[in-house]
mmCIF file of C-alpha atoms in Angstrom:
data_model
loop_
_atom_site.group_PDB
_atom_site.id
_atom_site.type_symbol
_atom_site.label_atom_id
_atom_site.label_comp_id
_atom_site.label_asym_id
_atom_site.label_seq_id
_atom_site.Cartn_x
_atom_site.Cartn_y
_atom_site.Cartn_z
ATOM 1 C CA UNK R 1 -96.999 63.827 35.223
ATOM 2 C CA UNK R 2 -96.359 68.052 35.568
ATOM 3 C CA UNK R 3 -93.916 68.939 32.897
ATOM 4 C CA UNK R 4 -90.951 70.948 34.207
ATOM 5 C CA UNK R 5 -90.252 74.147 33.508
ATOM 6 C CA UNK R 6 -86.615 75.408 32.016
ATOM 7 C CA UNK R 7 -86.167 77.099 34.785
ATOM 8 C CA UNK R 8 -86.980 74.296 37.322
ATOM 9 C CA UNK R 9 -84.964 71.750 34.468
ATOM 10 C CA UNK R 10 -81.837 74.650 35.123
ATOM 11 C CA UNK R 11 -81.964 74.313 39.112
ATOM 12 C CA UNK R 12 -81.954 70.800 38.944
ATOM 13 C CA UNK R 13 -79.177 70.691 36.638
ATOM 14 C CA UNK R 14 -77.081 73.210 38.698
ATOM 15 C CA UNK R 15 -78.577 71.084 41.955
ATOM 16 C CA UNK R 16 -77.045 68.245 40.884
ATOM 17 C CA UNK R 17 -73.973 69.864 39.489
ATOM 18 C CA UNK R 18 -73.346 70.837 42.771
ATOM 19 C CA UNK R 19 -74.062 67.902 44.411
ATOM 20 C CA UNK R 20 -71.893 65.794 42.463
ATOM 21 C CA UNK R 21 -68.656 68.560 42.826
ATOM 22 C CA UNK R 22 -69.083 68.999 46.707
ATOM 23 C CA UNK R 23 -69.393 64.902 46.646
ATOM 24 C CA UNK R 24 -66.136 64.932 45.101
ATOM 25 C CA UNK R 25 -64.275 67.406 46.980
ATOM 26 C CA UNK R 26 -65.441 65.546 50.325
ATOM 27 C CA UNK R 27 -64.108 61.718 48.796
ATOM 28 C CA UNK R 28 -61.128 64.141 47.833
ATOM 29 C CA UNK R 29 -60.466 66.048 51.075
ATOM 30 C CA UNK R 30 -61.438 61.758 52.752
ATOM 31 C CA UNK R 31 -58.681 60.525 50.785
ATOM 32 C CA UNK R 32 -55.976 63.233 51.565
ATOM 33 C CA UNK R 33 -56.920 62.900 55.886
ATOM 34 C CA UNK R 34 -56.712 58.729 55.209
ATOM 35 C CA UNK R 35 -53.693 59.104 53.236
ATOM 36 C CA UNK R 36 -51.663 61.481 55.619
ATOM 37 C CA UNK R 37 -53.244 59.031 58.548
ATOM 38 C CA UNK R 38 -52.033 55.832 56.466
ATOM 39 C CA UNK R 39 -48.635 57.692 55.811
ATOM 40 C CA UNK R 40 -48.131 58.527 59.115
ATOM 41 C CA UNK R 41 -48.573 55.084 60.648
ATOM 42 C CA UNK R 42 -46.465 53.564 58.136
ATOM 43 C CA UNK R 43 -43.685 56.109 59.884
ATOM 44 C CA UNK R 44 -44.547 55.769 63.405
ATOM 45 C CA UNK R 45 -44.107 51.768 62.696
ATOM 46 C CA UNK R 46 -40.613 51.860 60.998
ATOM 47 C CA UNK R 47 -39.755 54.421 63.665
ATOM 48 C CA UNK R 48 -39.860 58.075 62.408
ATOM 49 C CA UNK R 49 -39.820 59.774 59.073
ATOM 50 C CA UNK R 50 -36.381 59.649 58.418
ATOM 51 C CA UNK R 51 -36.309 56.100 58.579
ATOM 52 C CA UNK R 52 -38.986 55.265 56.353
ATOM 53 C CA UNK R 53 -37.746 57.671 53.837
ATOM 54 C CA UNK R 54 -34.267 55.470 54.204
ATOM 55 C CA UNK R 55 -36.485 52.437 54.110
ATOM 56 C CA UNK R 56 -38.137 53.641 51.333
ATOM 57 C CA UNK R 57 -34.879 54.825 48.838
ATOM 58 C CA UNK R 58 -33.639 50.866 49.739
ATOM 59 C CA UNK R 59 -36.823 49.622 48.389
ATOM 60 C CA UNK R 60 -36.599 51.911 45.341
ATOM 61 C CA UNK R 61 -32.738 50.995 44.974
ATOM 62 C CA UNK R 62 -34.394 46.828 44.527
ATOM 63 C CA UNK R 63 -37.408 48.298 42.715
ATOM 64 C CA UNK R 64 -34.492 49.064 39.872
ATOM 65 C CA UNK R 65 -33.121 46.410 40.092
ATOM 66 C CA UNK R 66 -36.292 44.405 39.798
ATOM 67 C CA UNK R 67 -36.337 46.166 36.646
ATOM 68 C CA UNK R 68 -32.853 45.201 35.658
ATOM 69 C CA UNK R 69 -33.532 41.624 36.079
ATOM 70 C CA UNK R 70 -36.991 41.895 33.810
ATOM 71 C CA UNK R 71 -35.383 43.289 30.844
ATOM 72 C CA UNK R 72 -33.038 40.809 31.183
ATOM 73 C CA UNK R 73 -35.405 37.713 31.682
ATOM 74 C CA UNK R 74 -37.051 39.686 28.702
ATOM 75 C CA UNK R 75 -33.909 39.658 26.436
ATOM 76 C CA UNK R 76 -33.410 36.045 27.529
ATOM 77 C CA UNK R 77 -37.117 35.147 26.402
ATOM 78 C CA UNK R 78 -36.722 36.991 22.677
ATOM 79 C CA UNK R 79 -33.155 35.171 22.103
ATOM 80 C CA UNK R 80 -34.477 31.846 23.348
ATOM 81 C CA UNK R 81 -37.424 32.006 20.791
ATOM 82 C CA UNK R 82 -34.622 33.632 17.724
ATOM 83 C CA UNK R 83 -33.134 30.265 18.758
ATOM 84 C CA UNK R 84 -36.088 28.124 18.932
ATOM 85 C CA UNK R 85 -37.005 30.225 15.183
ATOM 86 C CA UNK R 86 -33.808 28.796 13.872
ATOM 87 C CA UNK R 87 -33.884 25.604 14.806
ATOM 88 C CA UNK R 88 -36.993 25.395 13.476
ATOM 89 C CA UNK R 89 -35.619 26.893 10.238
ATOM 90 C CA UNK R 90 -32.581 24.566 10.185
ATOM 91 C CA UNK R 91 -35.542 21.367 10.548
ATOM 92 C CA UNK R 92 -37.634 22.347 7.920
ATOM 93 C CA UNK R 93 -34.352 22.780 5.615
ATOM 94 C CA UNK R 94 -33.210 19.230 6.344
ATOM 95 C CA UNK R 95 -36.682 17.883 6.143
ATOM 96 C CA UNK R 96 -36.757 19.190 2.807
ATOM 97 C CA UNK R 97 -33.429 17.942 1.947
ATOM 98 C CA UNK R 98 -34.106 14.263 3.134
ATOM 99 C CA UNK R 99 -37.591 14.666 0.416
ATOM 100 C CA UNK R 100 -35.158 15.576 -1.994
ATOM 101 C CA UNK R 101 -32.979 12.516 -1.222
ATOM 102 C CA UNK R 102 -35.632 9.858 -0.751
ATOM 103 C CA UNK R 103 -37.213 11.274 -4.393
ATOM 104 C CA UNK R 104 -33.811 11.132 -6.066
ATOM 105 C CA UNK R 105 -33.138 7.684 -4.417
ATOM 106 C CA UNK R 106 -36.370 6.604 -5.872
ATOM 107 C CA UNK R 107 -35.379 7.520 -9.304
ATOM 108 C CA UNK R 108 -32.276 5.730 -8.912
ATOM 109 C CA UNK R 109 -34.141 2.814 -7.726
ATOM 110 C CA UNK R 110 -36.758 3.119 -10.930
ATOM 111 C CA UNK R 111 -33.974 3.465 -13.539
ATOM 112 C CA UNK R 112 -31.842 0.412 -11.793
ATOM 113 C CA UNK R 113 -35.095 -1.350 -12.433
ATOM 114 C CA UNK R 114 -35.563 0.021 -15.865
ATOM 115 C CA UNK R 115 -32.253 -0.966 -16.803
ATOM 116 C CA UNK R 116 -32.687 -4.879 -15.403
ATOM 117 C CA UNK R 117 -35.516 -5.100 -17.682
ATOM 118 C CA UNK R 118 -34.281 -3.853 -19.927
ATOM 119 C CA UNK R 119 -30.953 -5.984 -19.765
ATOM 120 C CA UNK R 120 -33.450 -8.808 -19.743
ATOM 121 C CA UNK R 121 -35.425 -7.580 -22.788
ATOM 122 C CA UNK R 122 -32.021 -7.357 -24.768
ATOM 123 C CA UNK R 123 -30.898 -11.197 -23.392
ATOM 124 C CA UNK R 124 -34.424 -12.619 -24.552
ATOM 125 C CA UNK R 125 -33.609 -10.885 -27.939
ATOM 126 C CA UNK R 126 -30.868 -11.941 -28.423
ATOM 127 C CA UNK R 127 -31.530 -15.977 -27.660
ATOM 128 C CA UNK R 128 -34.528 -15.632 -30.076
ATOM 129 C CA UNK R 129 -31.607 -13.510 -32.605
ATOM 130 C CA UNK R 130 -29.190 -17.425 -32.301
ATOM 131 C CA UNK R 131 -32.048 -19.410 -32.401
ATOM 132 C CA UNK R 132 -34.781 -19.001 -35.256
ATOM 133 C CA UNK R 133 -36.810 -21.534 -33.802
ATOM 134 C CA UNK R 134 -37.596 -19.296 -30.961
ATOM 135 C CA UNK R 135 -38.747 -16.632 -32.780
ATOM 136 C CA UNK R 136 -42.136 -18.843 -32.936
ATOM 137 C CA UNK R 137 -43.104 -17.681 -29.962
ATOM 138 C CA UNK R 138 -43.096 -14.021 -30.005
ATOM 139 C CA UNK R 139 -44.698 -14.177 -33.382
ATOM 140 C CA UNK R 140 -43.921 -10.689 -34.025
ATOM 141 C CA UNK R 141 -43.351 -10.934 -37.517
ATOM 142 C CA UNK R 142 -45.210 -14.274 -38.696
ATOM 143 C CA UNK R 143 -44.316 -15.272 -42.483
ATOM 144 C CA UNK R 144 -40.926 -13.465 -42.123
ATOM 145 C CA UNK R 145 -37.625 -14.909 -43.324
ATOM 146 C CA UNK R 146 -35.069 -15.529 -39.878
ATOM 147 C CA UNK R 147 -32.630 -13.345 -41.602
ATOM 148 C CA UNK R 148 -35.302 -10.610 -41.747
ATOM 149 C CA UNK R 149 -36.790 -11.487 -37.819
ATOM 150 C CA UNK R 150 -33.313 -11.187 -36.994
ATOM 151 C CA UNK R 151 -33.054 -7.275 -38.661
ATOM 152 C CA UNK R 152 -36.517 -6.639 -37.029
ATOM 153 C CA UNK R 153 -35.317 -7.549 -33.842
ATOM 154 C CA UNK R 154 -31.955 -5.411 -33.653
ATOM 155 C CA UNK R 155 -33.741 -2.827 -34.964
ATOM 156 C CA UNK R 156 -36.184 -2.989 -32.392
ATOM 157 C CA UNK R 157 -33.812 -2.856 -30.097
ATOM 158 C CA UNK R 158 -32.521 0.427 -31.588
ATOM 159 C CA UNK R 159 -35.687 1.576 -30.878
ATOM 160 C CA UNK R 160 -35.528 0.472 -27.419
ATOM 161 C CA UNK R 161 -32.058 2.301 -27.132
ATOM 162 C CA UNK R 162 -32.832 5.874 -27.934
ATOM 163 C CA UNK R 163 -36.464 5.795 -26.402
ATOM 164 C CA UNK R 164 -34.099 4.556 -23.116
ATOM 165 C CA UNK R 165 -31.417 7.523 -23.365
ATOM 166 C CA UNK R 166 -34.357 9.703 -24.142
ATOM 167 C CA UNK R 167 -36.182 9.161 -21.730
ATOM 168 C CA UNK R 168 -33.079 9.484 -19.582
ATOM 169 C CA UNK R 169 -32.379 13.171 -20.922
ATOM 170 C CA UNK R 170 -29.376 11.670 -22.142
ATOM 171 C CA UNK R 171 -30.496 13.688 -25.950
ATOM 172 C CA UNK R 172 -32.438 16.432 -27.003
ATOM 173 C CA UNK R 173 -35.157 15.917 -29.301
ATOM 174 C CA UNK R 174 -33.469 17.913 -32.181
ATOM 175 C CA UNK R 175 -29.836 15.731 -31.865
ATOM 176 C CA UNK R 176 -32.858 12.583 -31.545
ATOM 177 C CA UNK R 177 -34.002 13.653 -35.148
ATOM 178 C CA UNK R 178 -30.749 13.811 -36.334
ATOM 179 C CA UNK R 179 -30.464 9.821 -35.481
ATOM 180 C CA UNK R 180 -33.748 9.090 -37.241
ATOM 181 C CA UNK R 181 -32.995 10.846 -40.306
ATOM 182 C CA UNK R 182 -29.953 8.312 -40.245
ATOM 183 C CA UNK R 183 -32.004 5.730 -39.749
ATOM 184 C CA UNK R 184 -34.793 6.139 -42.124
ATOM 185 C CA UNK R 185 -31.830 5.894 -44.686
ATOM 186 C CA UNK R 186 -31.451 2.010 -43.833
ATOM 187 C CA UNK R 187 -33.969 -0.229 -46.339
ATOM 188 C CA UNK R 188 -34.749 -2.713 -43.253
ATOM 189 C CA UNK R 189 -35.053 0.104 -41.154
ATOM 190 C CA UNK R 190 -37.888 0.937 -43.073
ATOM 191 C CA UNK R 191 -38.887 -2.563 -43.754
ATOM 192 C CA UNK R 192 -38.559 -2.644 -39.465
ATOM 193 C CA UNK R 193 -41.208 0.523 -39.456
ATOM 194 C CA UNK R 194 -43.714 -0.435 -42.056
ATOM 195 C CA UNK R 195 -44.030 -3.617 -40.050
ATOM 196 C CA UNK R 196 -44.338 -1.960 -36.639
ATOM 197 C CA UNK R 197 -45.872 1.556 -37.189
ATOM 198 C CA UNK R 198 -49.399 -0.056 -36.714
ATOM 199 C CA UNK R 199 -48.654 -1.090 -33.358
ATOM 200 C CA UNK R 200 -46.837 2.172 -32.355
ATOM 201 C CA UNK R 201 -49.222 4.531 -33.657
ATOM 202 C CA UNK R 202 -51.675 3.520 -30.360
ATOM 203 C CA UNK R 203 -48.574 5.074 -28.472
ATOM 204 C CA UNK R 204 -50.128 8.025 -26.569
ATOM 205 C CA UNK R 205 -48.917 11.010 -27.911
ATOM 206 C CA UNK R 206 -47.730 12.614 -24.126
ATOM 207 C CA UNK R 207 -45.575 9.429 -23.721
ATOM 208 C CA UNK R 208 -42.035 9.166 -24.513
ATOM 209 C CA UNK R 209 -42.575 6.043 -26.560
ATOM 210 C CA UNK R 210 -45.301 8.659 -28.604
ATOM 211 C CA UNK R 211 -42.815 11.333 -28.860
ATOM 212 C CA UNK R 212 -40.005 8.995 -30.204
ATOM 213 C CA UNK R 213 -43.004 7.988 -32.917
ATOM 214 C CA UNK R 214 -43.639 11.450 -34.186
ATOM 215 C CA UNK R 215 -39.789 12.348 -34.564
ATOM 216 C CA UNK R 216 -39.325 9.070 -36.775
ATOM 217 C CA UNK R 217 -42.531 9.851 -38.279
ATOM 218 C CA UNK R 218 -40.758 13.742 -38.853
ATOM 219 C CA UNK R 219 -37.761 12.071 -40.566
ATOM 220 C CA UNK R 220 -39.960 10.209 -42.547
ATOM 221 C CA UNK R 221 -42.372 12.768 -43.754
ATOM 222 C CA UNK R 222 -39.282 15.042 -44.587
ATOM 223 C CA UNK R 223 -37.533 11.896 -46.966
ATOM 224 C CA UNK R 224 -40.700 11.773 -48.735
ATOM 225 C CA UNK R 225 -40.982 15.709 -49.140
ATOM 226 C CA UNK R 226 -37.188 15.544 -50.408
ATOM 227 C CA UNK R 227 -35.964 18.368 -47.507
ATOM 228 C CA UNK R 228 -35.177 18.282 -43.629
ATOM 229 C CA UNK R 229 -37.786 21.137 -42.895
ATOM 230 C CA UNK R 230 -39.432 19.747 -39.665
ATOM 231 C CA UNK R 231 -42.952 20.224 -38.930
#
């Protein structure tokens, strides 16, 4: 294929240029002849100018209030969903205040049930407490006097007491070592502990039962160092 020259690349350009310009002007001067020919119609069939110019300000005078309406139907839309927002809002409140109910109600529930037992725990004590004989079959302390089951028993029980209110948050740990270092003081206290601490040392330490363990344990260690300084 000939290559072009610049110059013959410059006529085509301007060629084209105006082409595409006198194209233009001609769908330009087509559009203006159609329109007046449209417009003109549109006037002969609502009879004359003036009355399609009358015909025309009513249609402008609905136009706005077309527009009226829509912002309207608009407003109503954005305060529906504000609505629809808050009711959603207000739902997701009492959703989470029946969680907080039903998870409260099952703590009640658990501690009702930890108190029963309990209650039965201190009943079963205290029939083996009246009758010696029955002591046989816990055989918690085999070899023991009944006078000295009987002390291991209550103070079991103690035990039981605190590591219940404790576990309750009905005392802090510091008012709980208080108690111990009270208790520690009692010869079949101690007598109760040497017995037991075997079996409670197992506890594990993140239980309450272990935590109760190391603040008798404290009171202990702090008789036999002769001050209160806990560890």
């Amino acid at each position: 294929m000939p290559r072009r020259t610049p110059r013959q690349s410059l006529i085509r350009f301007f060629t084209w240029g105006a082409s595409a310009i006198a194209g233009t002007v001609l769908v330009g001067v087509a559009s203006i002849v159609i329109s007046g020919w449209l417009v003109t119609g549109v006037e002969e069939a609502n009879g004359g100018r003036q009355t399609a110019m009358e015909r025309s300000a009513i249609g402008n005078y609905f136009g706005g209030l077309s527009t009226v309406f829509s912002g309207l139907a608009l407003i109503l839309l954005v305060v529906t969903l504000l609505f629809q927002l808050r009711e959603l809002r207000m739902q997701r409140q009492e959703l989470a205040l029946q969680r907080q109910e039903l998870i409260a109600s099952r703590d009640e529930l658990h501690r009702s049930a930890e108190a029963d037992l309990r209650a039965l725990h201190v009943q079963l004590t205290q029939m083996v407490m009246d009758d010696p004989a029955l002591a046989q079959v816990w055989n918690d302390y085999p070899g023991e006097e009944p006078a000295v089951v009987r002390q291991y028993l209550f103070a079991n029980l103690t035990f039981g007491h605190y590591l219940l209110v404790y576990k309750w948050g009905g005392i802090t740990e510091s008012a709980l070592l208080e108690y111990a270092r009270s208790l520690i003081r009692s010869p079949a206290f101690q007598r109760y502990w040497a017995a037991s601490r075997a079996a409670k040392e197992g506890l594990p330490p993140d239980s309450d039962e272990g935590r109760l363990f190391r603040i008798i344990e404290q009171a202990i260690q702090e008789a036999r160092n002769g001050g209160t300084a806990g560890s």
